[in-house]
PDB file of C-alpha atoms and ligand atoms in Angstrom:
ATOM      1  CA  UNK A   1     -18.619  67.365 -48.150  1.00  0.00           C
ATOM      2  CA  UNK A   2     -19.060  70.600 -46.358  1.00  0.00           C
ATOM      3  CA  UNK A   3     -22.968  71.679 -46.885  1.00  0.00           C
ATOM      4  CA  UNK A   4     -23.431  75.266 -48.774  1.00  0.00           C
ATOM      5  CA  UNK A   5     -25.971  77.129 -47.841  1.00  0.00           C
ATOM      6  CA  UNK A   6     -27.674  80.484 -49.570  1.00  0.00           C
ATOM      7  CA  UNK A   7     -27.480  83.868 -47.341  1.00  0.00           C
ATOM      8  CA  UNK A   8     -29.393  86.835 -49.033  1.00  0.00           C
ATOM      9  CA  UNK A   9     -28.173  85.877 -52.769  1.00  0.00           C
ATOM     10  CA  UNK A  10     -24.671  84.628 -51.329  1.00  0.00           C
ATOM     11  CA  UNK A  11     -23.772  80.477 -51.545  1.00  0.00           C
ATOM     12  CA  UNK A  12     -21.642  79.843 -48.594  1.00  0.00           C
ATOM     13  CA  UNK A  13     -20.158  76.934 -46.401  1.00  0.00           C
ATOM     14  CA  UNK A  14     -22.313  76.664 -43.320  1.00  0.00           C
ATOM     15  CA  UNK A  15     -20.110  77.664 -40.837  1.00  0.00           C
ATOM     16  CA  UNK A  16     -19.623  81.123 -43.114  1.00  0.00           C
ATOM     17  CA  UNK A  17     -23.268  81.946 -43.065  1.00  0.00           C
ATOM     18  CA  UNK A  18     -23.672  84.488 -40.150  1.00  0.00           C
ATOM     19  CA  UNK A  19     -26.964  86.493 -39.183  1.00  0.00           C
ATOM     20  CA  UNK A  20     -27.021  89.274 -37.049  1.00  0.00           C
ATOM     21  CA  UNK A  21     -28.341  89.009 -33.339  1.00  0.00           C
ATOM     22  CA  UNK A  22     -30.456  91.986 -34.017  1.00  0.00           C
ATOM     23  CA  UNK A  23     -32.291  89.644 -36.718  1.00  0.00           C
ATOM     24  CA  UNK A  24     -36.333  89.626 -35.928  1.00  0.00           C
ATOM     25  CA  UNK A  25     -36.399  85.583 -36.735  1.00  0.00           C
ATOM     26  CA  UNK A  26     -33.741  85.605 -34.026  1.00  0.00           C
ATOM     27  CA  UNK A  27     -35.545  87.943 -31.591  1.00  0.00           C
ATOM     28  CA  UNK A  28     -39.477  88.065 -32.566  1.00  0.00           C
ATOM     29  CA  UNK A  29     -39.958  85.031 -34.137  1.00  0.00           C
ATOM     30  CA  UNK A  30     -40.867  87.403 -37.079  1.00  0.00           C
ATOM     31  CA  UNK A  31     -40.123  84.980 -40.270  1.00  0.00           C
ATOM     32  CA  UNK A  32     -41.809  82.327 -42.536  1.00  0.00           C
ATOM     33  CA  UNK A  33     -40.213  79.184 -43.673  1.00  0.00           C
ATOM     34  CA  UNK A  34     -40.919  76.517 -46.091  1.00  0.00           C
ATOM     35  CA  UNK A  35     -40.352  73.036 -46.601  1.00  0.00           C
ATOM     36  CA  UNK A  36     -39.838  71.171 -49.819  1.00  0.00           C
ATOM     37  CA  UNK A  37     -38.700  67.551 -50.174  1.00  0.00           C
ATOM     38  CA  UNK A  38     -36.730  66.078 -53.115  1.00  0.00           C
ATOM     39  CA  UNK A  39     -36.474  62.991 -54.505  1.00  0.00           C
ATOM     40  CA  UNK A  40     -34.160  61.529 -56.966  1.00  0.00           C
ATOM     41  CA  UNK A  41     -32.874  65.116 -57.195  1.00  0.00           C
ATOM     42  CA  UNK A  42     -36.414  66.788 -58.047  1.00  0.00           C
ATOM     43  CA  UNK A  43     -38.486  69.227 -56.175  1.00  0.00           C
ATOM     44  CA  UNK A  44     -41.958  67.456 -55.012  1.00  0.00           C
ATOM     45  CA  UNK A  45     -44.981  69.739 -54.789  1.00  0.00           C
ATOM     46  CA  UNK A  46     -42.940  72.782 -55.490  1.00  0.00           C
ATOM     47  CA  UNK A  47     -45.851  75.241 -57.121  1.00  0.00           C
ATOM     48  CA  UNK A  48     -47.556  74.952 -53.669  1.00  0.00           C
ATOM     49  CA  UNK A  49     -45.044  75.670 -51.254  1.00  0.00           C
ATOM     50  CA  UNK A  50     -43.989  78.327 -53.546  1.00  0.00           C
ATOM     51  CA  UNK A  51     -47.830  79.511 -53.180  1.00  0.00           C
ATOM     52  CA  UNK A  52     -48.054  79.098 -49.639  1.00  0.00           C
ATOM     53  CA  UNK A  53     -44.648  81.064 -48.919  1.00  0.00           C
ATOM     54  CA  UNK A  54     -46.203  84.031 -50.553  1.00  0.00           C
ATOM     55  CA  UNK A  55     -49.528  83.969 -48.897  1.00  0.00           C
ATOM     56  CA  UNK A  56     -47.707  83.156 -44.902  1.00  0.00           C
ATOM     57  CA  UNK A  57     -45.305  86.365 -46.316  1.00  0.00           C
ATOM     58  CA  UNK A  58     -48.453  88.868 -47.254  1.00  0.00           C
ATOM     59  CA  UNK A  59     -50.325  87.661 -44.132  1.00  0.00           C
ATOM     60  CA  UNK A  60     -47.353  89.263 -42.637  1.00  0.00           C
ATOM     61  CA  UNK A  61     -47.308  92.140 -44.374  1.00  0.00           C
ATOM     62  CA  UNK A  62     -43.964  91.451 -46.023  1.00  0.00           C
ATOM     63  CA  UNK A  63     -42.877  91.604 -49.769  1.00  0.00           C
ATOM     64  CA  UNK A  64     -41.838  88.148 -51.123  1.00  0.00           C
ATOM     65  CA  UNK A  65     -38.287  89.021 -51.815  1.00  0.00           C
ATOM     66  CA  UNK A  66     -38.161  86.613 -54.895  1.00  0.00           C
ATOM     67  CA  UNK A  67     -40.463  85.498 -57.663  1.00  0.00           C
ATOM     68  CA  UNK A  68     -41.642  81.944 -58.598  1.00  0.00           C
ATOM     69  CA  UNK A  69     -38.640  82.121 -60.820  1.00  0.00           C
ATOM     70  CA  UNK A  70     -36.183  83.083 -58.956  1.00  0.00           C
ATOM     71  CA  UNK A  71     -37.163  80.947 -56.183  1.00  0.00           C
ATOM     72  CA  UNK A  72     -37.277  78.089 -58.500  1.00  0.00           C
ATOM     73  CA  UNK A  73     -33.863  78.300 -59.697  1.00  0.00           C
ATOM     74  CA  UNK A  74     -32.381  79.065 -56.128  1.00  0.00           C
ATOM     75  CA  UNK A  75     -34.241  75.635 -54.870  1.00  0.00           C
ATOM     76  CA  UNK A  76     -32.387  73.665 -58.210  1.00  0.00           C
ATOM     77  CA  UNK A  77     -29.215  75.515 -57.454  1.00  0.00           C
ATOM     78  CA  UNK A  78     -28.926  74.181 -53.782  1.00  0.00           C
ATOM     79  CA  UNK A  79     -29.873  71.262 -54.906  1.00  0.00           C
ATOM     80  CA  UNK A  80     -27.215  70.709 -57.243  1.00  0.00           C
ATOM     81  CA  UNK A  81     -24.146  72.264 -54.745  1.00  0.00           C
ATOM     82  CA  UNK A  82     -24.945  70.126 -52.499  1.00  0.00           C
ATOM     83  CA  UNK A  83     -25.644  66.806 -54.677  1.00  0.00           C
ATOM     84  CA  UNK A  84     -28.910  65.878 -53.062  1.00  0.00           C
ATOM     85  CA  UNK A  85     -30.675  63.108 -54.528  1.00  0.00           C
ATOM     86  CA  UNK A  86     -33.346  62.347 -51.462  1.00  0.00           C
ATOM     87  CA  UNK A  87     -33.877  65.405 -48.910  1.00  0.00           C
ATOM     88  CA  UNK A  88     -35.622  68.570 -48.556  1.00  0.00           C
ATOM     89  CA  UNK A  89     -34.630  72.051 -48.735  1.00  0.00           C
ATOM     90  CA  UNK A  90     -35.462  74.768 -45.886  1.00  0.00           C
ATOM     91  CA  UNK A  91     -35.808  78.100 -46.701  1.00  0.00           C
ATOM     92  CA  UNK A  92     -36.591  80.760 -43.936  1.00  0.00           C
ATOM     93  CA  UNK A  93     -37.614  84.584 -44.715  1.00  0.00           C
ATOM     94  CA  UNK A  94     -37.316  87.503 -41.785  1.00  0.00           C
ATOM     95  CA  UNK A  95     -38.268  90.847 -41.352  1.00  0.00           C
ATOM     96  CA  UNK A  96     -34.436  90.878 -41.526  1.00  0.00           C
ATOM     97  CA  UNK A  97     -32.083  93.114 -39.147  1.00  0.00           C
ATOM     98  CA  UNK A  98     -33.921  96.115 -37.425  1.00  0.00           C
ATOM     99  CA  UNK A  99     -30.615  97.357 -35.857  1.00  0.00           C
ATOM    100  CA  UNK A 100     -31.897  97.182 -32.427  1.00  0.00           C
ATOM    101  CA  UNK A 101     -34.652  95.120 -30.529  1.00  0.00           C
ATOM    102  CA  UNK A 102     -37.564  96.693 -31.014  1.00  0.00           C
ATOM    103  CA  UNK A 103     -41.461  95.069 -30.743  1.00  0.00           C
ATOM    104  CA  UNK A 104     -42.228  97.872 -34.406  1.00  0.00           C
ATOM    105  CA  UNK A 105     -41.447  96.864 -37.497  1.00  0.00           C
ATOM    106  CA  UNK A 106     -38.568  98.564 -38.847  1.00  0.00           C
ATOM    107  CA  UNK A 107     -39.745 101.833 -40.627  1.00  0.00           C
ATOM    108  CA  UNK A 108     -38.573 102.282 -43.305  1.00  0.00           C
ATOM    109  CA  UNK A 109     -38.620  98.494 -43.941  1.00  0.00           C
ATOM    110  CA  UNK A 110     -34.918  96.905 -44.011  1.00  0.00           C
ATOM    111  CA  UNK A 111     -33.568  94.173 -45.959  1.00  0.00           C
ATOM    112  CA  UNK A 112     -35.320  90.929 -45.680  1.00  0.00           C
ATOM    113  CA  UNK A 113     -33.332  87.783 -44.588  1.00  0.00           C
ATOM    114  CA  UNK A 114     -33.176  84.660 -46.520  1.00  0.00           C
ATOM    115  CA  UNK A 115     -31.645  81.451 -45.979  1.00  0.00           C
ATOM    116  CA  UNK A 116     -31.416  78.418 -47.410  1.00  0.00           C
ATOM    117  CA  UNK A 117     -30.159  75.023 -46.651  1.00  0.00           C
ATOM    118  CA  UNK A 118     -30.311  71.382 -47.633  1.00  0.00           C
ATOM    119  CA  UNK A 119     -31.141  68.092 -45.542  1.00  0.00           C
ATOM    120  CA  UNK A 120     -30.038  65.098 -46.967  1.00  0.00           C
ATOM    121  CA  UNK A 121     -32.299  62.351 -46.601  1.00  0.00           C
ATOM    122  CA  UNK A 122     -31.466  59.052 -48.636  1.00  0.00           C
ATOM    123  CA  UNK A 123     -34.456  56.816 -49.306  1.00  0.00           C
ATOM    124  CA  UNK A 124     -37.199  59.240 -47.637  1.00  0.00           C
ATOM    125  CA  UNK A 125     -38.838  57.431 -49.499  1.00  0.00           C
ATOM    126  CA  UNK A 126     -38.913  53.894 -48.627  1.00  0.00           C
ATOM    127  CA  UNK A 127     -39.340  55.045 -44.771  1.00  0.00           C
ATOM    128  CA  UNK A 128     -39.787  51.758 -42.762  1.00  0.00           C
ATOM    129  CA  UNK A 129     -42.025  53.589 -40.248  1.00  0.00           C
ATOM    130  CA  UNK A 130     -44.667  53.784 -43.158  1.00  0.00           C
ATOM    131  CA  UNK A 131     -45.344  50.031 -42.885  1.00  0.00           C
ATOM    132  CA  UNK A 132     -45.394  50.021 -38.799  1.00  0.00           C
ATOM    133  CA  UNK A 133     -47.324  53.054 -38.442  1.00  0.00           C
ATOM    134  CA  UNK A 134     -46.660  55.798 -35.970  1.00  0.00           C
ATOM    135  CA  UNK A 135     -48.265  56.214 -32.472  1.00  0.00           C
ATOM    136  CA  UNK A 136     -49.782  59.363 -31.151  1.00  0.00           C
ATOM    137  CA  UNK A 137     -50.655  60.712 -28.332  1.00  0.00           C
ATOM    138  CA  UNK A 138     -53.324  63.999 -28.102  1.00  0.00           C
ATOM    139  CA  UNK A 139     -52.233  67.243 -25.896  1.00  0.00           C
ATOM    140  CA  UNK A 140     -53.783  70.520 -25.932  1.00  0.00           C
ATOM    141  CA  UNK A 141     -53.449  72.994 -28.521  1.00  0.00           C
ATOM    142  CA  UNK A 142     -51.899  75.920 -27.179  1.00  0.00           C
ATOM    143  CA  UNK A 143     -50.666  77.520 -30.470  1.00  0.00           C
ATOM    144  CA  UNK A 144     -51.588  81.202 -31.582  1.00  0.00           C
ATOM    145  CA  UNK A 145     -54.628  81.616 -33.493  1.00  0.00           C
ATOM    146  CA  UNK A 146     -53.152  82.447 -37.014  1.00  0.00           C
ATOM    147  CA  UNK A 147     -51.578  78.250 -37.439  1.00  0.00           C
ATOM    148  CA  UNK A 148     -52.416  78.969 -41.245  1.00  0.00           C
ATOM    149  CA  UNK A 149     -49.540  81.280 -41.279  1.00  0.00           C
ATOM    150  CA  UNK A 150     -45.816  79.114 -41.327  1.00  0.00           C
ATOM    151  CA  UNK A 151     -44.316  81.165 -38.971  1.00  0.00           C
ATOM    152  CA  UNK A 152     -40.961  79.929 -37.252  1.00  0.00           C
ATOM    153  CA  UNK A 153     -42.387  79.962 -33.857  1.00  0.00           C
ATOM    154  CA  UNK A 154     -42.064  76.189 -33.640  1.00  0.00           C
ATOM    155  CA  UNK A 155     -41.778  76.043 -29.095  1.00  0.00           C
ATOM    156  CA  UNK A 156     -44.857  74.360 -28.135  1.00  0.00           C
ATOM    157  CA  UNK A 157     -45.245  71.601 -31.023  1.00  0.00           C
ATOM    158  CA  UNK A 158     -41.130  71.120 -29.881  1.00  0.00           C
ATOM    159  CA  UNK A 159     -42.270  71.267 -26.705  1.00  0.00           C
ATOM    160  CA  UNK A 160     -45.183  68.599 -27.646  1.00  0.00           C
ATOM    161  CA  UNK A 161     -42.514  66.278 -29.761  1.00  0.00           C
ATOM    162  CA  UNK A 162     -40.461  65.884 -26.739  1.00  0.00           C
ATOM    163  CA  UNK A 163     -44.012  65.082 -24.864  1.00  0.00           C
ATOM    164  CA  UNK A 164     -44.489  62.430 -27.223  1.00  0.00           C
ATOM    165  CA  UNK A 165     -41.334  60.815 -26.942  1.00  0.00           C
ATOM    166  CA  UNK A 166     -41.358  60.993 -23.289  1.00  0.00           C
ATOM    167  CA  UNK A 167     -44.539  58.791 -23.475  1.00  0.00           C
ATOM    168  CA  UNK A 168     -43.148  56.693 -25.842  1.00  0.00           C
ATOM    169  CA  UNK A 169     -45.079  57.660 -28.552  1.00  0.00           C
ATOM    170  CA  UNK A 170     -44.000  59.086 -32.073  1.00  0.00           C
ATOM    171  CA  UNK A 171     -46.095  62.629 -32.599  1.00  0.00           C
ATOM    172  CA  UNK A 172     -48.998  64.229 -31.046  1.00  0.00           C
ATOM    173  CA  UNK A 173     -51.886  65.687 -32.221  1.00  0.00           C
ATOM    174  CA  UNK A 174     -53.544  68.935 -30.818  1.00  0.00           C
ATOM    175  CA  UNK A 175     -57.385  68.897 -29.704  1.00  0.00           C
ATOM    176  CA  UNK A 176     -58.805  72.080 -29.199  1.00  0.00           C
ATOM    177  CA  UNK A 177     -62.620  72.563 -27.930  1.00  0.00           C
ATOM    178  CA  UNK A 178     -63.002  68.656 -28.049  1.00  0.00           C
ATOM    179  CA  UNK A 179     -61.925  68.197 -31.658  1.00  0.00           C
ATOM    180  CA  UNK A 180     -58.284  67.633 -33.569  1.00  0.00           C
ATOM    181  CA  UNK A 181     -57.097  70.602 -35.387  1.00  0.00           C
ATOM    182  CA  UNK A 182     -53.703  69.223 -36.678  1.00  0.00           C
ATOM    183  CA  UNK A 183     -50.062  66.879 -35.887  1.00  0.00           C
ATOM    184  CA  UNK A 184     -47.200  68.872 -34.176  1.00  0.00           C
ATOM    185  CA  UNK A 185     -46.060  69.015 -37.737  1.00  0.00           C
ATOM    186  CA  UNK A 186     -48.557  67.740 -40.232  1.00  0.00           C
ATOM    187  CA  UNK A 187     -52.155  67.455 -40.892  1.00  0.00           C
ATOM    188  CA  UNK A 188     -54.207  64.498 -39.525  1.00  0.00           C
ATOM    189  CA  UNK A 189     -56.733  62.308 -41.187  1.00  0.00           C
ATOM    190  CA  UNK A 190     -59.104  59.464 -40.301  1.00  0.00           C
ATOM    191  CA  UNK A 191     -60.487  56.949 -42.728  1.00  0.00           C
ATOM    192  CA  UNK A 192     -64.045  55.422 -41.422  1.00  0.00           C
ATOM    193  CA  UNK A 193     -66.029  53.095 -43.738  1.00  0.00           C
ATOM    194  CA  UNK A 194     -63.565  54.051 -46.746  1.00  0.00           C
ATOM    195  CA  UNK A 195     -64.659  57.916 -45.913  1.00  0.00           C
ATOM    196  CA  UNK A 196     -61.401  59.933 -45.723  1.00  0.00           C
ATOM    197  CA  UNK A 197     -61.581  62.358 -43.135  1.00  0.00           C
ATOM    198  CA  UNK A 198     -59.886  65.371 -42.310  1.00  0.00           C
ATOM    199  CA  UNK A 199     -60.711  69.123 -40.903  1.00  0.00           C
ATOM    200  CA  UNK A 200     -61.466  71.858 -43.199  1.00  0.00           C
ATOM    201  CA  UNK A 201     -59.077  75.270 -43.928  1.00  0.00           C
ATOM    202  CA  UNK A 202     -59.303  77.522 -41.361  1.00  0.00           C
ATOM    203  CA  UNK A 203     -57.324  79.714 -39.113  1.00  0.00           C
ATOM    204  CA  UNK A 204     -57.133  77.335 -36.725  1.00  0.00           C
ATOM    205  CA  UNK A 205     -54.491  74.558 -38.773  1.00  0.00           C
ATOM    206  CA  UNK A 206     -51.609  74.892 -41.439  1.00  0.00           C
ATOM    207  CA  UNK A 207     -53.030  74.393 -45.219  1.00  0.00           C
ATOM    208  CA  UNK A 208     -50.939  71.618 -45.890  1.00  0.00           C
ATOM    209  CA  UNK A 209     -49.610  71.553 -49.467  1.00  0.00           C
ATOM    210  CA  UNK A 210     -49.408  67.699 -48.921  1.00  0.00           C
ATOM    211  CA  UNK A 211     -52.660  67.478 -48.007  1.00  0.00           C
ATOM    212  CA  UNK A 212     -54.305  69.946 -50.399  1.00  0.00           C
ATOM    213  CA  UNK A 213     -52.307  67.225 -53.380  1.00  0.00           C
ATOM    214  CA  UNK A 214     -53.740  63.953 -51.528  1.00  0.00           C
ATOM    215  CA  UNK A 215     -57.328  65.107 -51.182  1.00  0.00           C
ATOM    216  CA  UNK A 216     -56.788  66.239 -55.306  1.00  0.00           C
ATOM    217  CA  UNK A 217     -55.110  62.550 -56.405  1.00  0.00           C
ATOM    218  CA  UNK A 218     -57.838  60.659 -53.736  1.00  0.00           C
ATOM    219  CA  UNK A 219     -60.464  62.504 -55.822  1.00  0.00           C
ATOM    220  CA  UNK A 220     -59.076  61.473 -59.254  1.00  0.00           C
ATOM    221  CA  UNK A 221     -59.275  57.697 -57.693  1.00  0.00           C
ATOM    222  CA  UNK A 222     -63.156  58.320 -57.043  1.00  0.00           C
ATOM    223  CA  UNK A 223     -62.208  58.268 -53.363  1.00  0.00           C
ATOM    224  CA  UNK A 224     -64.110  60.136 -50.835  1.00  0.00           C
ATOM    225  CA  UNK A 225     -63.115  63.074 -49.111  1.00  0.00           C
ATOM    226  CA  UNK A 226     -64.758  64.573 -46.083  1.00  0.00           C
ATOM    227  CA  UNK A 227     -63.449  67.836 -44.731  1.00  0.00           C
ATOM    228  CA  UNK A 228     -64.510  68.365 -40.900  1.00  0.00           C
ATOM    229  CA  UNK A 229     -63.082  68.228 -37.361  1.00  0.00           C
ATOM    230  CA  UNK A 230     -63.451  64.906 -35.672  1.00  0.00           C
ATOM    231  CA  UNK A 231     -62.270  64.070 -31.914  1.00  0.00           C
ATOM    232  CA  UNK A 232     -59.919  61.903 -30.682  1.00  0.00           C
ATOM    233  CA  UNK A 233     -62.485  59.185 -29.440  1.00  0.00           C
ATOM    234  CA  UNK A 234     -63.724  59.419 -33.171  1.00  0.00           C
ATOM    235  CA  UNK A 235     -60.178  58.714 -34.499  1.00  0.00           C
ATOM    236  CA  UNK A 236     -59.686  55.782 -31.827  1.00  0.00           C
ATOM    237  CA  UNK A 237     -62.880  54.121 -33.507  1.00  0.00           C
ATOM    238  CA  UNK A 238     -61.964  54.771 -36.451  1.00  0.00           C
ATOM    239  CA  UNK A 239     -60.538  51.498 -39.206  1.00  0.00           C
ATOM    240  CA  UNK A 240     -57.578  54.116 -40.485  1.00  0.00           C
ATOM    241  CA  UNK A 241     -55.768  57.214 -39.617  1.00  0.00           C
ATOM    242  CA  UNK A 242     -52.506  58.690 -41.134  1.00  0.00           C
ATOM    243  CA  UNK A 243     -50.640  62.311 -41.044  1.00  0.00           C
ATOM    244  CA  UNK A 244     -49.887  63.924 -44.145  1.00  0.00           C
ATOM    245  CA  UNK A 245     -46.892  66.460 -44.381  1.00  0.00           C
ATOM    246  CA  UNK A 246     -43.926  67.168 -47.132  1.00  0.00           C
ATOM    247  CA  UNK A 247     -41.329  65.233 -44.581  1.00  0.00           C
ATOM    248  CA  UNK A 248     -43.384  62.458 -44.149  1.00  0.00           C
ATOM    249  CA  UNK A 249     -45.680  62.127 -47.132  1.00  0.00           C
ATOM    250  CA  UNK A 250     -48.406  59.861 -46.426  1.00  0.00           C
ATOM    251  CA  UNK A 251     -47.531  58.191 -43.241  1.00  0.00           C
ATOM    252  CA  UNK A 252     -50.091  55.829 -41.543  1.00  0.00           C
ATOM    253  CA  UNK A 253     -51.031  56.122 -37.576  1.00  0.00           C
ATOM    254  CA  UNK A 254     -51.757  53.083 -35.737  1.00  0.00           C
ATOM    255  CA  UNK A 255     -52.189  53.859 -32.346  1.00  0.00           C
ATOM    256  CA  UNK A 256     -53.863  56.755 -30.662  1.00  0.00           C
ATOM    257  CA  UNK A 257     -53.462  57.831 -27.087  1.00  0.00           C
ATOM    258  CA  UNK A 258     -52.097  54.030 -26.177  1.00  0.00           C
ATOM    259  CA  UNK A 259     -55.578  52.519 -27.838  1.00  0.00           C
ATOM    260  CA  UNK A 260     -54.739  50.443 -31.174  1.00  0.00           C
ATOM    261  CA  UNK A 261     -56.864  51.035 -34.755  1.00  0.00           C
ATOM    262  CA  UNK A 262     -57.962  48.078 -35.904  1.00  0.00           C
ATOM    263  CA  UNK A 263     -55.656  45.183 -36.208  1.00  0.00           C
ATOM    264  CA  UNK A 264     -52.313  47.933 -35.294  1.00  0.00           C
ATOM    265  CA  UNK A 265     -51.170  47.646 -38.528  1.00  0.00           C
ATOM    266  CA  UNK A 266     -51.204  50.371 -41.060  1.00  0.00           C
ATOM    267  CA  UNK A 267     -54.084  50.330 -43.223  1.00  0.00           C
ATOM    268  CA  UNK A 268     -55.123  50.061 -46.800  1.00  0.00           C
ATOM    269  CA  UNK A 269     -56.004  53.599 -47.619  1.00  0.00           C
ATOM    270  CA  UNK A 270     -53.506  55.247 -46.225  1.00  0.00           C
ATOM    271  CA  UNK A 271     -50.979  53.093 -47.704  1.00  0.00           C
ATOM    272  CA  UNK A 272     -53.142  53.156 -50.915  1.00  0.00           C
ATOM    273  CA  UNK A 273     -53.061  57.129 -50.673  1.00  0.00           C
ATOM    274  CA  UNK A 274     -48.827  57.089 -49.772  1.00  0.00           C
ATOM    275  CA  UNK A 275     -48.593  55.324 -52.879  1.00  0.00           C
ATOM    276  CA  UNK A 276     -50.611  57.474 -55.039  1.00  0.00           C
ATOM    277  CA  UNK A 277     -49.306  60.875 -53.141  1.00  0.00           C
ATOM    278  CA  UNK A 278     -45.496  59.167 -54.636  1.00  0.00           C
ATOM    279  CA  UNK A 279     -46.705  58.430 -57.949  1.00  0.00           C
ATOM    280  CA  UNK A 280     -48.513  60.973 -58.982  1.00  0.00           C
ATOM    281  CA  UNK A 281     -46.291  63.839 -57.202  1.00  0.00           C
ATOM    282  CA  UNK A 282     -42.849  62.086 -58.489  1.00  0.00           C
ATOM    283  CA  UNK A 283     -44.828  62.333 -62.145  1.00  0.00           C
ATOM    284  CA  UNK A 284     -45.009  66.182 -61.625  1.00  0.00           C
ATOM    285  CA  UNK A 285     -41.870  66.940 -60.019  1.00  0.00           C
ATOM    286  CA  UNK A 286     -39.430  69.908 -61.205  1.00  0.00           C
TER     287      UNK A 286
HETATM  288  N1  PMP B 301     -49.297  71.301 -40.032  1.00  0.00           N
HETATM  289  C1  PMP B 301     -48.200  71.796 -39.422  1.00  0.00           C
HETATM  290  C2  PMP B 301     -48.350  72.457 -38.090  1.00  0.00           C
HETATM  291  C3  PMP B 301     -46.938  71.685 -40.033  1.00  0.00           C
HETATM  292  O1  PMP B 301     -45.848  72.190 -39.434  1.00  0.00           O
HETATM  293  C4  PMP B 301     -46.847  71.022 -41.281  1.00  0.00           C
HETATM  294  C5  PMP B 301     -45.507  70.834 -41.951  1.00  0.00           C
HETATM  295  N2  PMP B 301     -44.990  72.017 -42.395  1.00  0.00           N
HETATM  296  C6  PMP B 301     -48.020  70.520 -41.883  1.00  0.00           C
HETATM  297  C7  PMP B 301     -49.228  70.691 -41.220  1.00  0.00           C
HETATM  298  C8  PMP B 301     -47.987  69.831 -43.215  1.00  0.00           C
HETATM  299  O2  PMP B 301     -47.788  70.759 -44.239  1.00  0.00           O
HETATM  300  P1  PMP B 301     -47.078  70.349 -45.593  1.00  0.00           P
HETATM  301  O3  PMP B 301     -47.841  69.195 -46.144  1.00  0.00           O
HETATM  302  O4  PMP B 301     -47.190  71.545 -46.437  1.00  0.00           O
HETATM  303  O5  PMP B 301     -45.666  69.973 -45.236  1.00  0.00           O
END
């Protein structure tokens, strides 16, 4: 089945969908993107991403090009062209095509760029790695300052996954002035004494919409939630850690920089919480 993908309000085979080299994703890294899993065909967390897509677009200083709406019906559309049951949907929006490479914004403003495109995924799920746990090493952070925005520029934590790999680990998380401020691609908790900790918002990480949901269900369960850095030799002594992010859900980490949590295995509250985060977000989803 050849995937279809959506091109600025056009549903296309992939290998129809054409932007222009003069795009500023393309050249300037100038675009936003969003990430939104489904499962058994529904959209999980949707109202946040939706949220965060227009906040990452005004930080920018671009118009959202589509309401809630709209965007809500474009996400069930894809969804049911290209028969996904368990996947996620990316969705990217640029400054669009300036006509020329140029470091100003187009003035007057041009036509935005959006695109849209499915990843099918069956049984994301019932991921076996969430009941071996993950290993991670730490590495520097080196991103910009403004993380909170979902920008496309995606190099170093690339740059980082292939680190990890090369190390023979799974992911790595970023320290920066002697504490963790997030995963390449997710947020990162510890659990110490059944505390659940994890950094507060700030410029300095992504506001996880997986995150913001756990710490809401974890507080319905009378579970507490701590929100402030912690460093990597906290993490190492701690009895739990896990990442949370809408690819992964609630996925535990057993080992940090080569030294093993606990007993290695992944623990109870994080698979308490992966269980929860899938109930409770399944019960809600559009
Ligand atoms: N931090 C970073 C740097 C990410 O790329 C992601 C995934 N988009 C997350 C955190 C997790 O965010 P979410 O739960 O919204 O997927």
């Amino acid at each position: 089945m050849t995937r279809i993908v959506h091109l600025n309000g056009d549903w296309l085979p992939e290998a129809e969908a054409k932007v222009s080299v003069f795009d500023r994703g393309f050249l300037m890294g100038d675009g936003v993107y969003e990430v939104t899993s489904v499962l058994g065909g529904k959209l999980i967390d949707f109202e946040g991403h939706c949220r965060r897509l227009d906040r990452s677009l005004k930080e920018l200083g671009m118009p959202n090009p589509h309401t809630d709406d709209e965007w809500l019906a474009l996400h069930h559309e894809i969804v049911r062209l290209n028969d996904i049951g368990d996947g996620s949907i990316y969705l990217q929006v640029t400054r669009g095509n300036g006509g020329d490479r140029d470091f100003m914004y187009p003035n007057p403003p041009v036509p935005q760029t959006v695109v849209m495109f499915t990843q099918s995924k069956p049984g994301l799920a019932q991921n076996p790695q969430a009941t071996t746990g993950l290993k991670v090493i730490s590495l520097p952070e080196m991103r910009w300052h403004r993380r909170d925005i979902k920008t496309v520029q995606l190099l170093y934590p690339s740059m980082c996954k292939m680190a990890a790999k090369a190390a023979g680990a799974d992911d790595a998380w970023f320290v920066e002035d002697g504490a963790v401020t997030e995963g390449t691609s997710n947020n990162a908790w510890i659990v110490k004494d059944g505390k659940i900790i994890t950094r507060q918002l700030s410029n300095d990480l992504l506001h996880g919409i997986t995150r913001a949901s756990v710490i809401r269900f974890a507080k319905e369960a009378q579970m507490e939630i701590i929100e402030r850095p912690f460093t990597i030799e906290e993490a190492q002594a701690a009895d739990e850690a896990f990442i949370t992010s809408a690819g992964v859900f609630v996925m535990p980490v057993v080992e940090i920089d080569g030294k093993k949590l606990g007993d290695g295995k992944p623990g109870r509250v994080a698979t308490r919480l992966r269980e929860l985060y899938l109930d409770e977000s399944l019960k809600a989803a559009m």
